[in-house]
Coordinates of C-alpha atoms in Angstrom, one line a residue:
Chain A
M1 CA -17.7 34.6 -3.0
S2 CA -19.0 35.0 -6.2
K3 CA -22.2 35.9 -4.6
T4 CA -20.8 38.9 -2.8
L5 CA -19.1 40.0 -5.8
S6 CA -22.0 40.1 -8.1
Q7 CA -24.0 42.0 -5.4
N8 CA -21.2 44.6 -5.1
T9 CA -21.0 44.8 -8.9
A10 CA -24.7 44.7 -9.5
G11 CA -25.2 48.5 -9.6
P12 CA -22.3 49.6 -11.6
I13 CA -23.2 47.3 -14.2
N14 CA -26.8 48.4 -14.7
T15 CA -25.6 51.9 -15.0
F16 CA -23.0 50.7 -17.6
L17 CA -25.8 49.2 -19.5
I18 CA -28.1 52.2 -19.4
V19 CA -25.2 54.5 -20.7
Q20 CA -24.5 51.8 -23.3
V21 CA -27.9 52.1 -24.8
I22 CA -28.3 55.5 -24.6
I23 CA -24.9 55.7 -26.6
S24 CA -26.1 53.3 -28.9
I25 CA -29.3 55.2 -29.9
L26 CA -27.5 58.4 -29.9
F27 CA -24.9 56.8 -32.6
I28 CA -27.5 54.9 -34.7
A29 CA -29.5 57.9 -34.8
F30 CA -26.2 60.1 -36.0
L31 CA -25.5 57.5 -38.6
T32 CA -29.0 57.3 -40.0
W33 CA -29.1 61.1 -40.1
R34 CA -26.0 61.2 -42.2
L35 CA -26.9 58.4 -44.4
Y36 CA -30.0 60.1 -45.3
T37 CA -28.4 63.3 -46.2
V38 CA -26.0 61.3 -48.3
I39 CA -28.7 59.6 -50.2
D40 CA -30.7 62.7 -50.6
S41 CA -27.9 64.6 -52.0
G42 CA -27.8 62.1 -54.9
A43 CA -23.7 62.2 -54.8
Y44 CA -23.9 58.4 -55.6
G45 CA -25.8 56.5 -57.9
P46 CA -27.0 52.8 -57.2
D47 CA -23.8 51.7 -59.4
T48 CA -21.4 53.2 -57.0
W49 CA -22.9 51.7 -54.2
L50 CA -23.1 48.4 -55.9
R51 CA -19.2 49.2 -56.6
F52 CA -18.3 49.7 -53.0
A53 CA -20.3 47.0 -52.0
I54 CA -18.6 44.5 -54.2
S55 CA -15.0 45.7 -53.7
G56 CA -15.9 45.6 -49.6
L57 CA -16.8 42.0 -50.1
I58 CA -13.6 41.0 -51.9
I59 CA -11.4 42.9 -49.6
G60 CA -13.1 41.7 -46.8
S61 CA -12.8 38.3 -48.1
V62 CA -9.2 38.6 -47.8
Y63 CA -9.2 40.2 -44.2
S64 CA -11.3 36.8 -43.4
V65 CA -8.4 34.5 -44.6
I66 CA -5.7 36.3 -42.6
A67 CA -8.1 36.6 -39.4
I68 CA -8.6 33.1 -39.5
G69 CA -4.5 32.8 -39.2
Y70 CA -4.9 35.0 -35.7
T71 CA -8.0 33.1 -34.5
L72 CA -6.4 29.7 -34.9
V73 CA -3.3 30.6 -33.1
Y74 CA -5.4 32.6 -30.4
G75 CA -7.7 29.6 -30.1
I76 CA -4.5 27.2 -29.1
L77 CA -2.4 29.4 -27.1
F78 CA -4.5 32.4 -26.1
M79 CA -1.9 34.7 -27.7
I80 CA -2.0 37.1 -30.7
N81 CA 0.5 36.6 -33.4
F82 CA 1.1 40.3 -34.0
A83 CA 3.8 39.0 -36.7
H84 CA 0.8 37.5 -39.0
G85 CA 0.6 40.3 -41.4
E86 CA 4.4 39.9 -42.0
V87 CA 3.8 36.2 -42.5
M88 CA 1.3 37.4 -45.1
M89 CA 3.5 39.8 -46.6
L90 CA 6.4 37.5 -47.2
G91 CA 3.9 34.9 -49.1
A92 CA 3.1 37.8 -51.3
F93 CA 6.7 38.2 -52.1
A94 CA 6.7 34.6 -52.8
G95 CA 4.0 34.7 -55.4
Y96 CA 5.5 37.8 -56.9
F97 CA 8.9 36.2 -57.5
V98 CA 7.1 33.1 -59.3
F99 CA 5.2 35.3 -61.4
E100 CA 8.1 37.3 -62.3
A101 CA 10.4 34.3 -63.1
L102 CA 7.8 32.4 -65.2
K103 CA 7.4 35.8 -66.9
S104 CA 10.9 35.6 -67.8
I105 CA 10.6 32.1 -69.1
P106 CA 9.9 32.2 -73.2
V107 CA 7.7 29.5 -74.6
E108 CA 8.4 28.8 -78.2
A109 CA 5.2 26.8 -79.2
T110 CA 3.1 30.0 -78.2
G111 CA 5.9 32.9 -78.4
L112 CA 4.8 34.1 -75.1
S113 CA 6.2 33.7 -71.7
F114 CA 5.2 30.8 -69.4
L115 CA 3.1 33.0 -67.3
D116 CA 1.0 33.9 -70.3
S117 CA 1.1 30.5 -72.0
Y118 CA -0.1 28.6 -69.2
Q119 CA -1.8 30.9 -66.7
I120 CA -3.8 28.7 -64.6
V121 CA -0.7 26.4 -63.9
S122 CA 1.1 29.9 -63.2
V123 CA -1.4 31.1 -60.3
I124 CA -1.5 27.5 -58.9
L125 CA 2.6 27.8 -58.5
A126 CA 2.3 31.4 -57.1
F127 CA -0.2 30.2 -54.6
L128 CA 1.7 27.2 -53.7
A129 CA 5.1 29.2 -53.6
G130 CA 3.1 31.9 -51.2
M131 CA 1.0 29.4 -48.9
F132 CA 4.6 27.2 -48.6
I133 CA 7.0 30.0 -47.7
S134 CA 4.4 31.4 -45.2
A135 CA 3.9 28.0 -43.7
V136 CA 7.8 27.8 -42.9
V137 CA 8.2 31.3 -41.8
G138 CA 4.9 30.7 -39.5
Y139 CA 6.7 27.2 -38.3
F140 CA 10.1 29.2 -37.2
L141 CA 8.5 32.0 -36.1
E142 CA 6.6 29.7 -33.3
R143 CA 10.0 27.9 -32.8
I144 CA 12.0 30.7 -32.2
A145 CA 9.8 33.5 -31.0
Y146 CA 7.2 31.9 -28.9
R147 CA 7.9 28.3 -27.9
P148 CA 10.7 29.2 -25.7
L149 CA 8.4 31.7 -23.9
R150 CA 5.5 28.9 -23.3
G151 CA 5.2 29.0 -19.5
A152 CA 5.5 32.9 -19.3
P153 CA 3.1 35.3 -18.5
R154 CA 0.8 36.2 -21.4
L155 CA 2.5 39.8 -22.0
I156 CA 5.6 38.4 -22.7
P157 CA 4.7 36.2 -25.8
L158 CA 2.9 39.3 -27.1
I159 CA 5.9 41.6 -26.9
S160 CA 7.8 38.8 -28.7
A161 CA 5.5 39.0 -31.4
I162 CA 5.6 42.6 -32.0
G163 CA 9.4 42.4 -31.9
A164 CA 9.0 39.5 -34.7
S165 CA 6.9 41.7 -36.7
I166 CA 9.2 44.3 -36.7
F167 CA 12.1 42.2 -37.3
L168 CA 10.5 40.5 -40.3
Q169 CA 9.5 43.7 -42.0
N170 CA 13.0 45.2 -41.7
A171 CA 14.2 41.9 -42.9
A172 CA 12.2 42.1 -46.1
Q173 CA 13.2 46.0 -46.5
V174 CA 16.9 44.8 -46.7
T175 CA 16.4 41.8 -48.5
F176 CA 13.9 43.0 -51.2
G177 CA 14.8 46.7 -51.1
P178 CA 12.0 49.4 -50.1
K179 CA 10.6 50.0 -53.4
R180 CA 7.1 49.2 -54.2
R181 CA 6.6 46.4 -56.8
T182 CA 3.7 45.8 -59.1
Y183 CA 2.6 42.1 -59.2
I184 CA 2.8 41.0 -62.8
N185 CA -0.2 39.0 -63.5
P186 CA -1.0 36.5 -66.3
A187 CA -2.5 38.2 -69.3
S188 CA -6.2 37.3 -68.5
L189 CA -5.8 38.2 -64.9
Q190 CA -5.1 42.1 -65.9
R191 CA -6.5 44.2 -62.9
S192 CA -9.5 46.3 -63.5
V193 CA -10.9 44.1 -66.1
G194 CA -13.9 42.0 -66.0
W195 CA -17.4 40.9 -66.5
R196 CA -19.4 44.3 -66.9
I197 CA -23.0 44.2 -65.3
P198 CA -25.2 47.2 -66.3
V199 CA -26.7 48.7 -63.2
A200 CA -29.4 51.9 -63.9
G201 CA -27.6 52.9 -67.0
E202 CA -24.2 52.8 -65.7
E203 CA -21.6 49.8 -66.1
V204 CA -20.2 48.0 -62.8
I205 CA -17.1 45.9 -63.4
L206 CA -16.9 42.6 -61.6
T207 CA -13.2 42.4 -61.9
Y208 CA -11.8 38.6 -62.6
T209 CA -8.9 39.1 -60.0
G210 CA -11.9 40.0 -57.3
V211 CA -13.8 37.1 -58.3
L212 CA -10.5 35.0 -58.2
T213 CA -10.0 36.3 -54.6
F214 CA -13.3 35.9 -53.3
V215 CA -14.0 32.6 -54.7
L216 CA -10.8 31.1 -53.2
S217 CA -11.3 32.5 -50.2
I218 CA -14.2 31.1 -49.4
L219 CA -12.9 27.7 -50.7
L220 CA -10.1 28.0 -48.2
M221 CA -12.2 28.8 -45.4
V222 CA -14.6 26.0 -45.9
T223 CA -11.9 23.4 -46.5
L224 CA -10.2 24.7 -43.0
Y225 CA -13.6 24.8 -41.3
I226 CA -14.2 21.0 -42.4
L227 CA -10.8 20.2 -41.2
V228 CA -11.3 21.6 -37.9
M229 CA -14.7 20.5 -37.2
R230 CA -15.1 17.1 -39.3
T231 CA -11.5 15.2 -38.9
R232 CA -10.0 13.7 -36.3
Y233 CA -6.7 15.9 -36.6
G234 CA -9.3 19.1 -36.2
R235 CA -10.7 17.4 -33.0
S236 CA -7.3 16.9 -31.8
M237 CA -6.7 20.6 -32.2
R238 CA -9.7 21.6 -30.5
A239 CA -8.8 19.3 -27.7
V240 CA -5.2 20.8 -27.4
A241 CA -7.1 24.2 -27.3
E242 CA -9.3 23.2 -24.3
D243 CA -6.9 21.4 -22.2
K244 CA -3.5 20.8 -23.1
Q245 CA -2.4 18.2 -20.2
T246 CA -5.7 16.1 -20.8
A247 CA -4.9 16.1 -24.6
A248 CA -1.4 15.0 -23.8
L249 CA -2.9 12.0 -21.6
M250 CA -4.9 11.1 -24.9
G251 CA -1.7 10.6 -26.6
I252 CA -1.8 13.7 -28.7
N253 CA 1.7 15.3 -29.2
V254 CA 1.0 18.9 -28.3
D255 CA 3.6 20.5 -29.2
R256 CA 3.5 19.2 -32.5
V257 CA -0.2 20.3 -32.7
I258 CA 0.9 23.8 -32.0
S259 CA 3.8 23.9 -34.5
N260 CA 1.1 22.6 -37.1
T261 CA -1.5 25.4 -36.2
F262 CA 1.2 28.0 -37.1
V263 CA 1.8 25.8 -40.2
I264 CA -1.9 26.0 -41.3
S265 CA -2.0 29.6 -40.1
G266 CA 0.8 30.3 -42.3
V267 CA -1.0 28.5 -45.1
M268 CA -3.9 30.9 -44.9
G269 CA -1.6 34.1 -44.5
G270 CA 0.5 32.9 -47.5
A271 CA -2.8 32.7 -49.6
A272 CA -4.0 35.8 -48.6
G273 CA -0.8 37.6 -49.5
V274 CA -0.9 36.3 -53.1
M275 CA -4.5 37.2 -53.4
W276 CA -3.8 40.7 -52.0
G277 CA -0.7 41.1 -54.7
I278 CA -3.1 39.9 -57.5
H279 CA -6.0 41.8 -56.7
N280 CA -4.5 45.1 -55.4
G281 CA -1.1 44.9 -57.6
I282 CA 1.2 46.8 -55.2
I283 CA 3.3 45.0 -52.5
Y284 CA 6.3 45.9 -50.6
H285 CA 8.0 45.3 -47.0
Y286 CA 5.3 47.1 -45.1
V287 CA 2.1 45.7 -47.1
G288 CA 1.4 42.9 -44.3
F289 CA 1.2 45.7 -41.4
I290 CA -2.4 47.4 -41.9
P291 CA -4.3 44.3 -43.2
G292 CA -3.0 42.5 -40.5
L293 CA -4.2 45.3 -38.2
K294 CA -7.3 44.9 -40.1
A295 CA -7.7 41.4 -40.0
F296 CA -7.1 41.3 -36.2
T297 CA -9.8 43.8 -36.1
A298 CA -11.9 41.3 -37.9
A299 CA -11.0 38.6 -35.9
V300 CA -12.1 40.5 -32.5
L301 CA -15.3 41.7 -34.3
G302 CA -16.3 38.2 -35.1
G303 CA -15.1 36.7 -31.9
I304 CA -11.4 35.8 -31.6
G305 CA -10.7 32.2 -31.2
N306 CA -13.9 31.5 -33.3
I307 CA -13.2 30.4 -37.0
P308 CA -16.6 31.4 -38.3
G309 CA -16.5 34.4 -36.4
A310 CA -13.3 35.5 -38.5
M311 CA -15.1 34.8 -41.6
I312 CA -18.1 36.9 -40.6
G313 CA -15.9 39.6 -39.0
G314 CA -13.8 40.1 -42.0
M315 CA -16.7 40.4 -44.5
I316 CA -18.1 42.7 -42.4
L317 CA -15.1 45.0 -41.7
G318 CA -14.5 44.9 -45.5
V319 CA -18.2 46.1 -46.5
V320 CA -18.3 48.4 -43.6
E321 CA -14.9 50.3 -44.4
S322 CA -15.4 50.2 -48.0
L323 CA -19.4 51.7 -47.9
G324 CA -18.6 53.5 -44.8
P325 CA -16.8 56.8 -46.1
A326 CA -19.8 57.0 -49.0
A327 CA -22.4 56.6 -46.5
L328 CA -21.0 58.9 -43.9
G329 CA -20.1 61.3 -46.4
I330 CA -16.6 61.6 -45.2
D331 CA -13.2 61.5 -47.0
F332 CA -12.2 58.2 -48.3
Q333 CA -8.8 58.3 -46.4
L334 CA -10.8 57.8 -43.6
K335 CA -11.9 54.3 -43.9
D336 CA -8.9 53.2 -41.7
V337 CA -10.4 55.2 -39.1
I338 CA -13.6 53.5 -39.5
A339 CA -12.0 50.1 -39.3
F340 CA -10.3 51.0 -36.1
S341 CA -13.0 52.8 -34.4
I342 CA -14.9 49.5 -34.8
L343 CA -11.8 47.5 -33.0
V344 CA -12.6 50.3 -30.1
L345 CA -16.1 49.9 -30.2
V346 CA -16.3 46.3 -30.0
L347 CA -13.4 46.1 -27.2
I348 CA -15.6 48.4 -25.1
F349 CA -19.1 46.7 -25.6
R350 CA -18.6 43.5 -26.9
P351 CA -15.5 41.9 -26.4
S352 CA -16.4 39.0 -26.9
G353 CA -17.2 39.5 -30.5
I354 CA -20.5 38.9 -32.6
I355 CA -20.4 35.0 -32.2
G356 CA -17.9 35.0 -29.4
E357 CA -18.1 32.9 -26.1
V358 CA -17.8 33.9 -22.8
L359 CA -14.4 33.0 -22.0
S360 CA -13.8 30.8 -19.0
E361 CA -11.8 31.9 -16.0
E362 CA -9.1 29.8 -16.9
K363 CA -8.5 31.5 -20.3
V364 CA -8.7 35.0 -19.0
Chain B
M1 CA 8.1 -8.6 -12.1
A2 CA 5.8 -5.9 -11.2
M3 CA 3.8 -4.2 -13.8
L4 CA 4.9 -1.0 -12.5
E5 CA 7.7 0.1 -10.3
V6 CA 8.3 3.2 -8.8
K7 CA 11.7 3.6 -6.9
D8 CA 12.5 6.5 -4.8
I9 CA 11.1 9.5 -6.6
H10 CA 11.6 12.8 -5.4
T11 CA 9.6 15.4 -7.5
Y12 CA 9.8 19.4 -7.2
Y13 CA 7.1 22.4 -8.0
G14 CA 9.7 24.8 -8.0
N15 CA 11.5 24.6 -4.8
I16 CA 8.8 22.6 -3.1
H17 CA 9.5 19.3 -2.5
A18 CA 6.3 17.4 -3.1
L19 CA 7.3 13.7 -3.5
K20 CA 10.4 13.0 -0.9
G21 CA 11.3 9.6 -2.2
I22 CA 8.1 7.5 -3.1
S23 CA 8.5 3.9 -3.7
L24 CA 5.4 1.4 -4.8
T25 CA 4.6 -1.1 -6.8
V26 CA 1.5 -2.6 -8.8
E27 CA 1.1 -6.0 -10.0
E28 CA -0.7 -7.0 -13.2
N29 CA -4.4 -7.3 -12.5
E30 CA -4.3 -5.5 -9.1
I31 CA -6.4 -2.6 -7.7
V32 CA -4.0 -0.6 -5.6
T33 CA -5.2 2.6 -4.1
L34 CA -2.9 5.5 -2.8
I35 CA -5.1 7.2 0.3
G36 CA -4.2 10.2 2.4
G37 CA -5.2 13.8 3.4
N38 CA -4.9 17.1 0.8
G39 CA -1.3 17.9 0.1
A40 CA -0.2 14.3 0.7
G41 CA 1.3 14.2 -2.8
K42 CA -1.4 11.7 -4.3
T43 CA -2.1 13.6 -7.1
T44 CA 1.8 14.4 -7.8
T45 CA 2.8 10.9 -7.6
L46 CA 0.2 9.7 -10.4
R47 CA 1.2 12.9 -12.4
T48 CA 4.7 11.9 -12.3
I49 CA 3.9 8.2 -13.5
S50 CA 1.8 9.3 -16.3
G51 CA 4.6 11.8 -17.4
L52 CA 3.1 15.0 -17.0
I53 CA 5.8 16.2 -14.6
H54 CA 9.3 14.3 -14.2
P55 CA 10.8 13.5 -11.0
R56 CA 14.2 15.2 -10.2
S57 CA 15.6 11.6 -9.3
G58 CA 14.5 8.3 -8.8
E59 CA 13.1 5.9 -11.5
V60 CA 9.8 4.5 -12.9
F61 CA 9.4 1.2 -14.5
F62 CA 6.4 0.0 -16.6
E63 CA 6.7 -3.8 -17.5
G64 CA 10.2 -3.6 -17.2
E65 CA 11.1 -0.5 -19.3
K66 CA 12.3 2.7 -17.7
I67 CA 9.5 5.6 -18.4
T68 CA 11.1 8.3 -15.9
E69 CA 11.5 10.7 -18.6
T70 CA 8.8 9.6 -21.2
P71 CA 6.4 12.4 -22.1
A72 CA 2.6 12.0 -21.1
H73 CA 1.6 11.6 -24.8
E74 CA 4.0 8.5 -25.6
L75 CA 3.1 6.7 -22.3
V76 CA -0.3 6.2 -23.9
Y77 CA 1.2 4.1 -26.6
K78 CA 2.7 2.1 -24.1
G79 CA -0.6 1.3 -22.3
I80 CA -0.7 3.9 -19.7
T81 CA -3.9 6.1 -19.5
M82 CA -4.7 8.4 -16.7
V83 CA -8.1 9.8 -15.6
P84 CA -7.1 13.2 -14.6
E85 CA -8.3 15.0 -11.3
G86 CA -11.4 16.7 -11.9
R87 CA -12.3 14.4 -15.0
G88 CA -10.6 17.0 -17.6
I89 CA -13.6 16.2 -20.1
F90 CA -13.3 18.4 -23.3
A91 CA -16.2 20.1 -22.4
R92 CA -16.8 22.1 -26.1
L93 CA -16.5 18.5 -27.7
T94 CA -19.2 16.2 -27.8
V95 CA -19.5 13.0 -26.1
F96 CA -18.7 11.2 -29.5
E97 CA -15.8 13.4 -30.3
N98 CA -14.3 13.1 -26.6
L99 CA -14.3 9.2 -26.9
D100 CA -12.7 9.5 -30.2
M101 CA -10.1 11.6 -28.7
G102 CA -9.4 8.7 -26.3
A103 CA -8.8 6.5 -29.2
Y104 CA -6.3 8.7 -30.6
S105 CA -3.5 6.4 -29.6
Q106 CA -5.2 3.5 -31.5
P107 CA -4.1 3.7 -35.4
D108 CA -6.1 0.6 -36.1
R109 CA -9.5 2.0 -36.7
S110 CA -11.2 -1.2 -37.2
N111 CA -11.2 -1.7 -33.3
F112 CA -12.7 1.9 -32.9
N113 CA -16.5 0.5 -33.4
D114 CA -16.0 -2.5 -31.3
D115 CA -14.5 -0.6 -28.4
L116 CA -17.3 2.0 -28.6
E117 CA -19.9 -0.7 -28.2
R118 CA -17.8 -1.9 -25.1
V119 CA -17.8 1.4 -23.2
F120 CA -21.6 2.2 -24.2
Q121 CA -22.2 -1.2 -22.9
L122 CA -20.6 -0.3 -19.6
F123 CA -22.1 3.3 -19.9
P124 CA -25.1 3.1 -21.7
R125 CA -26.1 6.9 -20.5
L126 CA -23.3 7.9 -22.8
K127 CA -24.8 6.2 -25.8
E128 CA -28.2 8.1 -25.5
R129 CA -25.8 11.6 -25.2
R130 CA -23.6 10.3 -27.9
S131 CA -23.8 13.8 -30.0
Q132 CA -24.5 15.9 -27.2
V133 CA -21.8 18.7 -26.1
A134 CA -20.0 17.2 -23.3
G135 CA -20.1 20.3 -21.0
T136 CA -23.7 19.8 -20.5
L137 CA -23.5 16.6 -19.1
S138 CA -23.9 16.3 -15.2
G139 CA -21.1 15.7 -13.1
G140 CA -21.7 11.7 -12.8
E141 CA -21.9 11.7 -16.5
Q142 CA -18.8 13.4 -17.1
Q143 CA -17.0 11.1 -14.6
M144 CA -18.4 8.2 -16.9
L145 CA -17.2 9.8 -20.0
A146 CA -13.9 10.2 -18.4
T147 CA -13.6 6.9 -17.6
A148 CA -15.1 5.5 -21.0
R149 CA -12.4 7.7 -22.6
A150 CA -9.4 6.3 -20.9
L151 CA -11.0 2.9 -21.6
M152 CA -11.0 3.8 -25.7
A153 CA -7.1 4.1 -25.3
R154 CA -7.1 0.2 -24.3
P155 CA -5.0 0.7 -21.2
R156 CA -3.2 -2.2 -19.6
L157 CA -2.7 0.5 -16.5
M158 CA -5.2 2.9 -15.8
L159 CA -4.4 5.9 -13.5
M160 CA -7.6 7.2 -11.5
D161 CA -7.4 10.4 -9.7
E162 CA -10.3 11.2 -7.3
P163 CA -13.0 9.4 -9.4
S164 CA -15.4 10.1 -6.4
M165 CA -14.6 13.6 -6.5
G166 CA -17.9 16.0 -6.3
L167 CA -20.5 13.0 -6.6
A168 CA -23.3 12.3 -4.9
P169 CA -22.8 9.0 -2.5
I170 CA -25.0 7.0 -4.5
L171 CA -23.0 7.7 -7.8
V172 CA -19.7 7.1 -5.8
E173 CA -21.1 3.5 -5.2
S174 CA -21.8 2.9 -8.8
V175 CA -18.4 4.6 -9.9
F176 CA -16.6 2.2 -7.9
E177 CA -18.6 -1.0 -9.0
T178 CA -17.6 0.1 -12.7
I179 CA -13.9 0.1 -11.3
V180 CA -14.2 -3.5 -10.3
E181 CA -15.8 -4.6 -13.5
I182 CA -13.1 -2.8 -15.4
N183 CA -10.5 -4.3 -13.3
K184 CA -12.0 -7.7 -14.0
S185 CA -12.0 -7.4 -17.6
G186 CA -8.1 -7.2 -17.4
T187 CA -7.1 -3.8 -16.7
T188 CA -5.1 -3.0 -13.7
I189 CA -5.7 0.0 -11.6
L190 CA -4.0 2.6 -9.7
L191 CA -6.5 4.6 -7.8
V192 CA -6.1 7.8 -5.7
E193 CA -8.9 8.5 -3.2
Q194 CA -9.6 10.9 -0.6
N195 CA -12.8 8.7 0.2
A196 CA -10.5 6.2 1.9
M197 CA -13.4 3.7 2.7
V198 CA -14.6 3.0 -0.5
A199 CA -11.3 3.1 -2.1
L200 CA -10.3 0.3 0.4
S201 CA -13.4 -1.9 0.0
V202 CA -12.4 -2.3 -3.7
A203 CA -8.7 -2.4 -3.6
D204 CA -6.3 -5.2 -3.2
R205 CA -3.4 -3.2 -1.7
G206 CA -3.0 0.3 -0.6
Y207 CA -0.5 2.6 0.2
V208 CA -1.0 5.7 2.7
L209 CA 0.8 9.0 1.8
Q210 CA 1.8 11.8 4.1
T211 CA 3.2 15.0 3.1
G212 CA 5.0 13.5 0.3
E213 CA 6.1 10.2 2.1
I214 CA 4.8 6.6 2.4
V215 CA 3.9 5.9 5.8
L216 CA 2.1 2.9 5.7
R217 CA 1.9 -0.1 3.1
D218 CA -0.4 -3.2 3.4
T219 CA -3.2 -5.2 2.1
A220 CA -6.4 -3.3 1.8
E221 CA -7.9 -5.6 4.3
N222 CA -5.0 -4.7 7.1
L223 CA -5.4 -1.2 6.4
R224 CA -9.0 -1.0 7.2
Q225 CA -8.2 -2.7 10.4
N226 CA -5.3 -0.4 11.3
E227 CA -5.8 2.0 14.2
M228 CA -4.0 4.8 12.7
V229 CA -5.9 4.8 9.3
Q230 CA -9.1 4.2 11.0
K231 CA -8.7 7.5 13.2
A232 CA -7.3 9.5 10.5
Y233 CA -8.9 8.6 7.1
L234 CA -12.1 6.5 8.3
G235 CA -13.3 8.7 10.8
I236 CA -13.6 5.7 13.1
E237 CA -12.7 6.4 17.0

C-alpha cells in the first residue's frame, strides 16, 4: 500500500520542493538586501545591535523556559496545553505578592524593609512561591480540564485547553483587578541598572535583572534536562511518552507520571512568570497570553516534544524578534508579526522543527 | 491451589463481546499455552489478566488473591509481568534504559546488577548492544529485549503474547528454547501463540480458543494428537 502511495505522491512532492527552494532563495535575497540597506544607512551603531542581541537572548531564555512547559506536556499527551501562558501569569502574580508583602515588613536592624534587607532570600521566596502556585495550577488543570477527556479525539482537549486559558485569564482579572502592576524589585535588582560595557564609544548596559533571568533560565533547563535524560524518573517519563500501556506493564503509574509532568511544566512556567515580572516590570491578567503564544512558536520552531529543541527555539525566536525589526528597517511594533510569521513559515516548510524528529504514525 | 485462576470472565470492547466466559488455571512452574486463530480472544485474555482491561463479569485470582480490578501497574508488584504483543519495546530508549524500566517495580537497587548480569547471560547479544537505541535492534533482538525486560521485574508469572511474531523460523526456535530455560529457573509461563506447533512442543498444557470461548482443554501431548487441533492449527490433514 505504501508503495502505491509514494508513487502517486512522488510528482507533487518534487514540485513542492522546487517551489520551497525558489521561495527560500527569493526570501533570503530580500532579507539580505534589506539588511544591507539598513546597515549601509548607518541608522544603528554596533552598540545598538549588541543591545538588541542581549535583550533578545534574555527574552529568548524566558521563552525557552515557557516552551519547555509546552513541549513536556506535548511529549507525553500529544496535546498543546494552551492554558500554559496563564499558568505562567499566575506564577508572576504569586511572585509579585511575595515581593509586595516582604516590602511591607520592616526590619529594625537595618531600618529597611525585609525585601531590601534580605534581598537574596526575598528573590528565592518569590521564585518558590511562583513555582509552587503554578505547579498547583498545572496539577488541577490536568485533573479538571484534561484527564476526563483522556480517551477523546485530539481536538477535544485542545478546545478544553483554550477554555481553561480564557477561564484563568478572566478569573485573574476578577480576582486581581484589571490594573497593570509594577513589580517591586529588591533594591539591587532595579530595572535598567547593571554593568556598563563600553562598545564603540557608547555604553551598553547589561542589566542585573537580565543576567539573573538568563542565568536562572539556563540553570532550570539544564536541571530539567538532567532529570529527564539521566534519572530513572525521567526515563519513566520518556517510557510513558512512548507507550503508555507498556509503561503500565513495567509498573509505572501512568496517571501519576502525567500529573507530575503538569506539575513540572507548571514549575517551569511559574519561574518564567517571576522572571518576566522581575525583568519586564509590568504584569496584569493578560500578561501570559502573548509570551505563551511566542513560547509555543518557539517550541514548534525547535521541534515540539523535544527539550533541547524548546531551548534552542526560544533563544532563536527571542533574538530574531529583537533584531528583526531593526535588521529589516521596519517599525518595532511589528516584532510580534516577525515572531508569528516564523510560526507560519515553520508550519509550512518544516513542521517537525529544527531538531524535531519525524513523528511516528501512531503519534500523528 | 492454582497460581492463576480465571473464572468465567466476560470482556467487552465497547459493545463487542470479546470473551464469552473464559475459565482457565495455571499451576506453579507450568508452561500453559493458549492457541487459536485470529480474533479468538487470546490477546484479550492476556490483557484482561494483566489488568490492562477489566472484565465486565467473572473473576481473576493470583495466588489466592482477587486481582480482577487491579490496574496493570500494581500487578507487576504482585509478581505478574507481560511481554506484550509486538514486543512493545521503548524504541527511543537505549537497551540499558529499557532494562532499567523493566526493573522499575524493584525498589531494591542492590538486586539490579545481579539481575542485569543474569539477563545478559541469557541474552549475550543485549550486553553488546547495551547503549544502543532499542529502535535500531533487529526483530529477534527486540524480542530478546522484551523478554529480558520482563525478567528484570523478577516475575513469578510471565504472560507472553506471540513471542514468535514476525521472526525467522530459526529465531523462533531459539526464543522457545529460552522460554523453557526461563521456566526451568522457576518462572511460570502463560503463552499465547498462533504458531501452535511450537507452542504445544514446549507447553505442559494447552487451551484452544475459538471466538471468545474455550473449545478444548488438555495436556499439550493430547492436544498434539487431537484430530481437530491437527486439522485446524497444525496443518496436518
